[in-house]
Amino acid sequence: MAEAAQAGGIAIPAAVKHMVDHALVERHPMLVSYVDVDDRPVLTFRGSTQVFADDKLAIWVRHADGAFIRAIGRNPNVALMYRNEDTKATYQFRGRAAVSAADADRRRVFDSAPEAERNHDPERRGAALVITLDSLQGYAGLGPGGPIDPVKMTRG
C-alpha cells in the first residue's frame, strides 16, 4: 500500500487519536524522550498522554517542578512512541513541548487523563504539558505486503 504523506500540516487521524487516548488503559503506554539539563537523553513512560488538538498532544506531569519540566524549559524538543505489539501499530511523534498555565488547559488535561493517573495527583499539583507536533509517522500494523495504512505528516 502506498504511503499517505501530508506535508504542510499535521492532522492526527481518528484511529491514531483513539490509540493515543486509550494507550494506558489498553496496556500500551506512550514512551516519551527528552534531553535533561545535563544534555543526556531520557526515556520515560507517560500514562497521561492524550490528544489535545489535531496537531497537539498533552501530558499531565505530576511534578510541576520536576526534572522533566525543568528540561523542557531548556530544550522543548520531545519525541513520543506508541507501539501495540499485538497489532504491530507503531507511531512516532516529534514536537515541541511547553507548559500551559491556562486554567482551562490544566483542567482539561488533568480531567482527560486516565483515572489511574489522576489518582496519583488528587490535589492537581502537576503541570499541563502541551506538545505541538512537527511530525507524525507510522503505520496501523504489518501485513504480508508490509506496513498497513502508513502515515507520514510534517509541519510545513
mmCIF file of N, CA, C and O in Angstrom, residues 44-124:
data_model
loop_
_atom_site.group_PDB
_atom_site.id
_atom_site.type_symbol
_atom_site.label_atom_id
_atom_site.label_comp_id
_atom_site.label_asym_id
_atom_site.label_seq_id
_atom_site.Cartn_x
_atom_site.Cartn_y
_atom_site.Cartn_z
ATOM 1 N N THR A 44 10.935 7.921 29.227
ATOM 2 C CA THR A 44 10.003 7.773 30.330
ATOM 3 C C THR A 44 8.616 7.425 29.793
ATOM 4 O O THR A 44 8.193 7.949 28.757
ATOM 5 N N PHE A 45 7.936 6.521 30.461
ATOM 6 C CA PHE A 45 6.554 6.214 30.094
ATOM 7 C C PHE A 45 5.653 7.285 30.700
ATOM 8 O O PHE A 45 5.832 7.666 31.860
ATOM 9 N N ARG A 46 4.688 7.744 29.931
ATOM 10 C CA ARG A 46 3.748 8.755 30.394
ATOM 11 C C ARG A 46 2.323 8.289 30.107
ATOM 12 O O ARG A 46 1.830 8.374 28.990
ATOM 13 N N GLY A 47 1.678 7.793 31.154
ATOM 14 C CA GLY A 47 0.344 7.225 31.021
ATOM 15 C C GLY A 47 -0.748 8.232 30.775
ATOM 16 O O GLY A 47 -1.854 7.868 30.379
ATOM 17 N N SER A 48 -0.471 9.512 31.009
ATOM 18 C CA SER A 48 -1.497 10.537 30.810
ATOM 19 C C SER A 48 -1.461 11.148 29.418
ATOM 20 O O SER A 48 -2.216 12.085 29.132
ATOM 21 N N THR A 49 -0.618 10.643 28.526
ATOM 22 C CA THR A 49 -0.515 11.193 27.175
ATOM 23 C C THR A 49 -1.868 11.117 26.482
ATOM 24 O O THR A 49 -2.559 10.104 26.539
ATOM 25 N N GLN A 50 -2.235 12.203 25.827
ATOM 26 C CA GLN A 50 -3.553 12.312 25.195
ATOM 27 C C GLN A 50 -3.495 13.274 24.015
ATOM 28 O O GLN A 50 -2.577 14.089 23.907
ATOM 29 N N VAL A 51 -4.477 13.173 23.138
ATOM 30 C CA VAL A 51 -4.605 14.109 22.030
ATOM 31 C C VAL A 51 -5.250 15.380 22.579
ATOM 32 O O VAL A 51 -6.259 15.328 23.272
ATOM 33 N N PHE A 52 -4.650 16.519 22.273
ATOM 34 C CA PHE A 52 -5.139 17.813 22.743
ATOM 35 C C PHE A 52 -5.823 18.580 21.607
ATOM 36 O O PHE A 52 -6.744 19.343 21.838
ATOM 37 N N ALA A 53 -5.326 18.397 20.385
ATOM 38 C CA ALA A 53 -5.880 19.019 19.177
ATOM 39 C C ALA A 53 -5.407 18.183 17.998
ATOM 40 O O ALA A 53 -4.624 17.254 18.170
ATOM 41 N N ASP A 54 -5.857 18.520 16.799
ATOM 42 C CA ASP A 54 -5.457 17.748 15.619
ATOM 43 C C ASP A 54 -3.952 17.671 15.454
ATOM 44 O O ASP A 54 -3.437 16.710 14.888
ATOM 45 N N ASP A 55 -3.236 18.687 15.938
ATOM 46 C CA ASP A 55 -1.785 18.730 15.774
ATOM 47 C C ASP A 55 -1.055 18.863 17.111
ATOM 48 O O ASP A 55 0.087 19.308 17.152
ATOM 49 N N LYS A 56 -1.721 18.467 18.206
ATOM 50 C CA LYS A 56 -1.113 18.607 19.530
ATOM 51 C C LYS A 56 -1.424 17.406 20.414
ATOM 52 O O LYS A 56 -2.521 16.846 20.358
ATOM 53 N N LEU A 57 -0.449 17.051 21.237
ATOM 54 C CA LEU A 57 -0.642 16.081 22.296
ATOM 55 C C LEU A 57 -0.495 16.817 23.620
ATOM 56 O O LEU A 57 0.004 17.942 23.651
ATOM 57 N N ALA A 58 -0.917 16.192 24.698
ATOM 58 C CA ALA A 58 -0.749 16.780 26.027
ATOM 59 C C ALA A 58 -0.431 15.671 27.017
ATOM 60 O O ALA A 58 -0.779 14.507 26.799
ATOM 61 N N ILE A 59 0.229 16.061 28.088
ATOM 62 C CA ILE A 59 0.593 15.139 29.156
ATOM 63 C C ILE A 59 0.368 15.851 30.486
ATOM 64 O O ILE A 59 0.755 17.024 30.634
ATOM 65 N N TRP A 60 -0.241 15.178 31.449
ATOM 66 C CA TRP A 60 -0.294 15.698 32.804
ATOM 67 C C TRP A 60 0.977 15.209 33.504
ATOM 68 O O TRP A 60 1.192 14.013 33.657
ATOM 69 N N VAL A 61 1.818 16.152 33.899
ATOM 70 C CA VAL A 61 3.074 15.832 34.581
ATOM 71 C C VAL A 61 2.857 16.088 36.068
ATOM 72 O O VAL A 61 2.635 17.235 36.471
ATOM 73 N N ARG A 62 2.894 15.041 36.858
ATOM 74 C CA ARG A 62 2.552 15.142 38.288
ATOM 75 C C ARG A 62 3.451 16.074 39.085
ATOM 76 O O ARG A 62 3.017 16.676 40.050
ATOM 77 N N HIS A 63 4.693 16.182 38.706
ATOM 78 C CA HIS A 63 5.641 17.012 39.454
ATOM 79 C C HIS A 63 5.943 18.271 38.641
ATOM 80 O O HIS A 63 6.826 18.268 37.776
ATOM 81 N N ALA A 64 5.226 19.337 38.951
ATOM 82 C CA ALA A 64 5.338 20.580 38.186
ATOM 83 C C ALA A 64 6.722 21.211 38.281
ATOM 84 O O ALA A 64 7.085 22.033 37.436
ATOM 85 N N ASP A 65 7.488 20.840 39.267
ATOM 86 C CA ASP A 65 8.833 21.381 39.417
ATOM 87 C C ASP A 65 9.903 20.295 39.254
ATOM 88 O O ASP A 65 11.040 20.457 39.665
ATOM 89 N N GLY A 66 9.529 19.177 38.631
ATOM 90 C CA GLY A 66 10.427 18.046 38.475
ATOM 91 C C GLY A 66 11.396 18.185 37.313
ATOM 92 O O GLY A 66 11.394 19.161 36.557
ATOM 93 N N ALA A 67 12.222 17.169 37.166
ATOM 94 C CA ALA A 67 13.279 17.164 36.153
ATOM 95 C C ALA A 67 12.735 17.282 34.730
ATOM 96 O O ALA A 67 13.340 17.960 33.890
ATOM 97 N N PHE A 68 11.614 16.638 34.446
ATOM 98 C CA PHE A 68 11.032 16.683 33.098
ATOM 99 C C PHE A 68 10.668 18.123 32.736
ATOM 100 O O PHE A 68 11.054 18.635 31.677
ATOM 101 N N ILE A 69 9.977 18.816 33.614
ATOM 102 C CA ILE A 69 9.550 20.192 33.344
ATOM 103 C C ILE A 69 10.764 21.119 33.248
ATOM 104 O O ILE A 69 10.832 21.987 32.370
ATOM 105 N N ARG A 70 11.737 20.942 34.121
ATOM 106 C CA ARG A 70 12.953 21.768 34.050
ATOM 107 C C ARG A 70 13.667 21.557 32.716
ATOM 108 O O ARG A 70 14.144 22.512 32.092
ATOM 109 N N ALA A 71 13.738 20.317 32.265
ATOM 110 C CA ALA A 71 14.407 20.009 31.000
ATOM 111 C C ALA A 71 13.678 20.648 29.821
ATOM 112 O O ALA A 71 14.319 21.193 28.909
ATOM 113 N N ILE A 72 12.352 20.605 29.839
ATOM 114 C CA ILE A 72 11.558 21.193 28.751
ATOM 115 C C ILE A 72 11.783 22.698 28.678
ATOM 116 O O ILE A 72 11.801 23.284 27.596
ATOM 117 N N GLY A 73 11.968 23.340 29.832
ATOM 118 C CA GLY A 73 12.237 24.770 29.846
ATOM 119 C C GLY A 73 13.536 25.123 29.138
ATOM 120 O O GLY A 73 13.690 26.211 28.593
ATOM 121 N N ARG A 74 14.453 24.194 29.125
ATOM 122 C CA ARG A 74 15.764 24.412 28.492
ATOM 123 C C ARG A 74 15.769 23.951 27.035
ATOM 124 O O ARG A 74 16.380 24.573 26.184
ATOM 125 N N ASN A 75 15.121 22.827 26.765
ATOM 126 C CA ASN A 75 15.077 22.255 25.421
ATOM 127 C C ASN A 75 13.694 21.640 25.221
ATOM 128 O O ASN A 75 13.406 20.569 25.754
ATOM 129 N N PRO A 76 12.827 22.283 24.447
ATOM 130 C CA PRO A 76 11.444 21.828 24.316
ATOM 131 C C PRO A 76 11.237 20.636 23.376
ATOM 132 O O PRO A 76 10.120 20.119 23.276
ATOM 133 N N ASN A 77 12.279 20.195 22.702
ATOM 134 C CA ASN A 77 12.130 19.111 21.724
ATOM 135 C C ASN A 77 11.904 17.771 22.408
ATOM 136 O O ASN A 77 12.660 17.381 23.293
ATOM 137 N N VAL A 78 10.845 17.087 21.976
ATOM 138 C CA VAL A 78 10.496 15.778 22.520
ATOM 139 C C VAL A 78 10.123 14.838 21.384
ATOM 140 O O VAL A 78 9.805 15.270 20.280
ATOM 141 N N ALA A 79 10.164 13.559 21.685
ATOM 142 C CA ALA A 79 9.669 12.536 20.763
ATOM 143 C C ALA A 79 8.843 11.559 21.593
ATOM 144 O O ALA A 79 9.141 11.324 22.772
ATOM 145 N N LEU A 80 7.810 11.010 20.989
ATOM 146 C CA LEU A 80 6.945 10.046 21.662
ATOM 147 C C LEU A 80 6.766 8.845 20.759
ATOM 148 O O LEU A 80 6.770 8.971 19.525
ATOM 149 N N MET A 81 6.578 7.687 21.368
ATOM 150 C CA MET A 81 6.400 6.453 20.607
ATOM 151 C C MET A 81 5.205 5.692 21.149
ATOM 152 O O MET A 81 5.067 5.540 22.361
ATOM 153 N N TYR A 82 4.359 5.246 20.211
ATOM 154 C CA TYR A 82 3.254 4.350 20.532
ATOM 155 C C TYR A 82 3.542 3.026 19.850
ATOM 156 O O TYR A 82 3.917 2.995 18.675
ATOM 157 N N ARG A 83 3.345 1.934 20.573
ATOM 158 C CA ARG A 83 3.535 0.603 19.975
ATOM 159 C C ARG A 83 2.523 -0.354 20.577
ATOM 160 O O ARG A 83 2.402 -0.478 21.795
ATOM 161 N N ASN A 84 1.796 -1.037 19.712
ATOM 162 C CA ASN A 84 0.896 -2.106 20.121
ATOM 163 C C ASN A 84 1.501 -3.393 19.562
ATOM 164 O O ASN A 84 1.489 -3.624 18.352
ATOM 165 N N GLU A 85 2.062 -4.194 20.426
ATOM 166 C CA GLU A 85 2.768 -5.397 19.984
ATOM 167 C C GLU A 85 1.815 -6.417 19.367
ATOM 168 O O GLU A 85 2.217 -7.198 18.506
ATOM 169 N N ASP A 86 0.546 -6.400 19.770
ATOM 170 C CA ASP A 86 -0.423 -7.342 19.199
ATOM 171 C C ASP A 86 -0.728 -7.028 17.738
ATOM 172 O O ASP A 86 -0.707 -7.914 16.886
ATOM 173 N N THR A 87 -1.010 -5.765 17.446
ATOM 174 C CA THR A 87 -1.377 -5.378 16.080
ATOM 175 C C THR A 87 -0.182 -4.893 15.268
ATOM 176 O O THR A 87 -0.280 -4.748 14.065
ATOM 177 N N LYS A 88 0.909 -4.599 15.949
ATOM 178 C CA LYS A 88 2.130 -4.023 15.372
ATOM 179 C C LYS A 88 1.951 -2.556 14.990
ATOM 180 O O LYS A 88 2.808 -1.982 14.312
ATOM 181 N N ALA A 89 0.854 -1.923 15.418
ATOM 182 C CA ALA A 89 0.682 -0.488 15.178
ATOM 183 C C ALA A 89 1.835 0.243 15.855
ATOM 184 O O ALA A 89 2.144 -0.005 17.020
ATOM 185 N N THR A 90 2.477 1.133 15.109
ATOM 186 C CA THR A 90 3.649 1.853 15.599
ATOM 187 C C THR A 90 3.597 3.280 15.075
ATOM 188 O O THR A 90 3.488 3.485 13.861
ATOM 189 N N TYR A 91 3.675 4.242 15.980
ATOM 190 C CA TYR A 91 3.648 5.654 15.587
ATOM 191 C C TYR A 91 4.697 6.422 16.372
ATOM 192 O O TYR A 91 4.832 6.241 17.578
ATOM 193 N N GLN A 92 5.421 7.278 15.653
ATOM 194 C CA GLN A 92 6.381 8.169 16.293
ATOM 195 C C GLN A 92 5.929 9.606 16.085
ATOM 196 O O GLN A 92 5.593 10.002 14.968
ATOM 197 N N PHE A 93 5.921 10.356 17.164
ATOM 198 C CA PHE A 93 5.538 11.760 17.161
ATOM 199 C C PHE A 93 6.762 12.580 17.567
ATOM 200 O O PHE A 93 7.472 12.195 18.494
ATOM 201 N N ARG A 94 6.973 13.707 16.899
ATOM 202 C CA ARG A 94 8.042 14.629 17.293
ATOM 203 C C ARG A 94 7.451 16.016 17.388
ATOM 204 O O ARG A 94 6.617 16.398 16.565
ATOM 205 N N GLY A 95 7.904 16.758 18.397
ATOM 206 C CA GLY A 95 7.370 18.098 18.542
ATOM 207 C C GLY A 95 8.079 18.896 19.607
ATOM 208 O O GLY A 95 9.132 18.501 20.108
ATOM 209 N N ARG A 96 7.433 20.023 19.951
ATOM 210 C CA ARG A 96 7.969 20.959 20.923
ATOM 211 C C ARG A 96 6.970 21.106 22.067
ATOM 212 O O ARG A 96 5.804 21.404 21.840
ATOM 213 N N ALA A 97 7.459 20.904 23.275
ATOM 214 C CA ALA A 97 6.607 20.907 24.461
ATOM 215 C C ALA A 97 6.715 22.233 25.209
ATOM 216 O O ALA A 97 7.772 22.858 25.246
ATOM 217 N N ALA A 98 5.593 22.625 25.810
ATOM 218 C CA ALA A 98 5.566 23.821 26.651
ATOM 219 C C ALA A 98 4.516 23.620 27.732
ATOM 220 O O ALA A 98 3.468 23.007 27.494
ATOM 221 N N VAL A 99 4.799 24.148 28.898
ATOM 222 C CA VAL A 99 3.832 24.093 29.989
ATOM 223 C C VAL A 99 2.762 25.141 29.733
ATOM 224 O O VAL A 99 3.075 26.285 29.401
ATOM 225 N N SER A 100 1.504 24.753 29.870
ATOM 226 C CA SER A 100 0.404 25.706 29.775
ATOM 227 C C SER A 100 -0.068 26.019 31.184
ATOM 228 O O SER A 100 -0.437 25.123 31.944
ATOM 229 N N ALA A 101 -0.069 27.299 31.518
ATOM 230 C CA ALA A 101 -0.543 27.743 32.828
ATOM 231 C C ALA A 101 -2.027 28.105 32.785
ATOM 232 O O ALA A 101 -2.606 28.416 33.831
ATOM 233 N N ALA A 102 -2.646 28.043 31.618
ATOM 234 C CA ALA A 102 -4.066 28.391 31.489
ATOM 235 C C ALA A 102 -4.913 27.411 32.300
ATOM 236 O O ALA A 102 -4.770 26.193 32.151
ATOM 237 N N ASP A 103 -5.777 27.947 33.145
ATOM 238 C CA ASP A 103 -6.616 27.096 33.987
ATOM 239 C C ASP A 103 -7.447 26.117 33.166
ATOM 240 O O ASP A 103 -7.596 24.958 33.549
ATOM 241 N N ALA A 104 -7.974 26.580 32.031
ATOM 242 C CA ALA A 104 -8.801 25.699 31.195
ATOM 243 C C ALA A 104 -7.976 24.532 30.648
ATOM 244 O O ALA A 104 -8.465 23.397 30.607
ATOM 245 N N ASP A 105 -6.743 24.800 30.243
ATOM 246 C CA ASP A 105 -5.876 23.728 29.740
ATOM 247 C C ASP A 105 -5.515 22.764 30.856
ATOM 248 O O ASP A 105 -5.560 21.540 30.681
ATOM 249 N N ARG A 106 -5.148 23.280 32.021
ATOM 250 C CA ARG A 106 -4.796 22.424 33.158
ATOM 251 C C ARG A 106 -5.965 21.507 33.511
ATOM 252 O O ARG A 106 -5.791 20.314 33.685
ATOM 253 N N ARG A 107 -7.145 22.072 33.585
ATOM 254 C CA ARG A 107 -8.339 21.290 33.937
ATOM 255 C C ARG A 107 -8.612 20.224 32.875
ATOM 256 O O ARG A 107 -8.857 19.074 33.187
ATOM 257 N N ARG A 108 -8.536 20.628 31.615
ATOM 258 C CA ARG A 108 -8.826 19.694 30.517
ATOM 259 C C ARG A 108 -7.833 18.536 30.485
ATOM 260 O O ARG A 108 -8.222 17.374 30.341
ATOM 261 N N VAL A 109 -6.532 18.837 30.601
ATOM 262 C CA VAL A 109 -5.518 17.784 30.525
ATOM 263 C C VAL A 109 -5.645 16.850 31.726
ATOM 264 O O VAL A 109 -5.601 15.627 31.576
ATOM 265 N N PHE A 110 -5.827 17.404 32.909
ATOM 266 C CA PHE A 110 -5.990 16.556 34.097
ATOM 267 C C PHE A 110 -7.242 15.692 33.973
ATOM 268 O O PHE A 110 -7.190 14.479 34.181
ATOM 269 N N ASP A 111 -8.369 16.313 33.642
ATOM 270 C CA ASP A 111 -9.639 15.577 33.573
ATOM 271 C C ASP A 111 -9.654 14.514 32.477
ATOM 272 O O ASP A 111 -10.376 13.522 32.592
ATOM 273 N N SER A 112 -8.856 14.702 31.426
ATOM 274 C CA SER A 112 -8.819 13.737 30.326
ATOM 275 C C SER A 112 -7.814 12.616 30.554
ATOM 276 O O SER A 112 -7.788 11.644 29.806
ATOM 277 N N ALA A 113 -6.993 12.744 31.576
ATOM 278 C CA ALA A 113 -6.027 11.684 31.891
ATOM 279 C C ALA A 113 -6.769 10.470 32.440
ATOM 280 O O ALA A 113 -7.830 10.605 33.051
ATOM 281 N N PRO A 114 -6.234 9.274 32.241
ATOM 282 C CA PRO A 114 -6.862 8.073 32.811
ATOM 283 C C PRO A 114 -6.977 8.203 34.334
ATOM 284 O O PRO A 114 -6.153 8.845 34.993
ATOM 285 N N GLU A 115 -7.998 7.585 34.878
ATOM 286 C CA GLU A 115 -8.260 7.661 36.320
ATOM 287 C C GLU A 115 -7.033 7.260 37.140
ATOM 288 O O GLU A 115 -6.722 7.890 38.162
ATOM 289 N N ALA A 116 -6.342 6.223 36.712
ATOM 290 C CA ALA A 116 -5.159 5.773 37.450
ATOM 291 C C ALA A 116 -4.123 6.889 37.560
ATOM 292 O O ALA A 116 -3.468 7.032 38.605
ATOM 293 N N GLU A 117 -3.981 7.690 36.526
ATOM 294 C CA GLU A 117 -3.037 8.815 36.561
ATOM 295 C C GLU A 117 -3.568 9.941 37.436
ATOM 296 O O GLU A 117 -2.806 10.541 38.198
ATOM 297 N N ARG A 118 -4.859 10.250 37.333
ATOM 298 C CA ARG A 118 -5.446 11.302 38.174
ATOM 299 C C ARG A 118 -5.319 10.954 39.650
ATOM 300 O O ARG A 118 -5.083 11.831 40.483
ATOM 301 N N ASN A 119 -5.446 9.675 39.973
ATOM 302 C CA ASN A 119 -5.363 9.245 41.370
ATOM 303 C C ASN A 119 -3.983 9.473 41.979
ATOM 304 O O ASN A 119 -3.855 9.537 43.199
ATOM 305 N N HIS A 120 -2.959 9.621 41.152
ATOM 306 C CA HIS A 120 -1.610 9.884 41.652
ATOM 307 C C HIS A 120 -1.402 11.358 42.025
ATOM 308 O O HIS A 120 -0.390 11.701 42.646
ATOM 309 N N ASP A 121 -2.327 12.217 41.607
ATOM 310 C CA ASP A 121 -2.201 13.655 41.883
ATOM 311 C C ASP A 121 -3.578 14.241 42.197
ATOM 312 O O ASP A 121 -4.056 15.136 41.496
ATOM 313 N N PRO A 122 -4.233 13.764 43.268
ATOM 314 C CA PRO A 122 -5.602 14.200 43.546
ATOM 315 C C PRO A 122 -5.722 15.699 43.836
ATOM 316 O O PRO A 122 -6.798 16.278 43.654
ATOM 317 N N GLU A 123 -4.648 16.337 44.244
ATOM 318 C CA GLU A 123 -4.692 17.776 44.528
ATOM 319 C C GLU A 123 -4.337 18.625 43.316
ATOM 320 O O GLU A 123 -4.243 19.850 43.408
ATOM 321 N N ARG A 124 -4.115 17.978 42.184
ATOM 322 C CA ARG A 124 -3.823 18.665 40.913
ATOM 323 C C ARG A 124 -2.645 19.627 41.038
ATOM 324 O O ARG A 124 -2.699 20.760 40.570
#
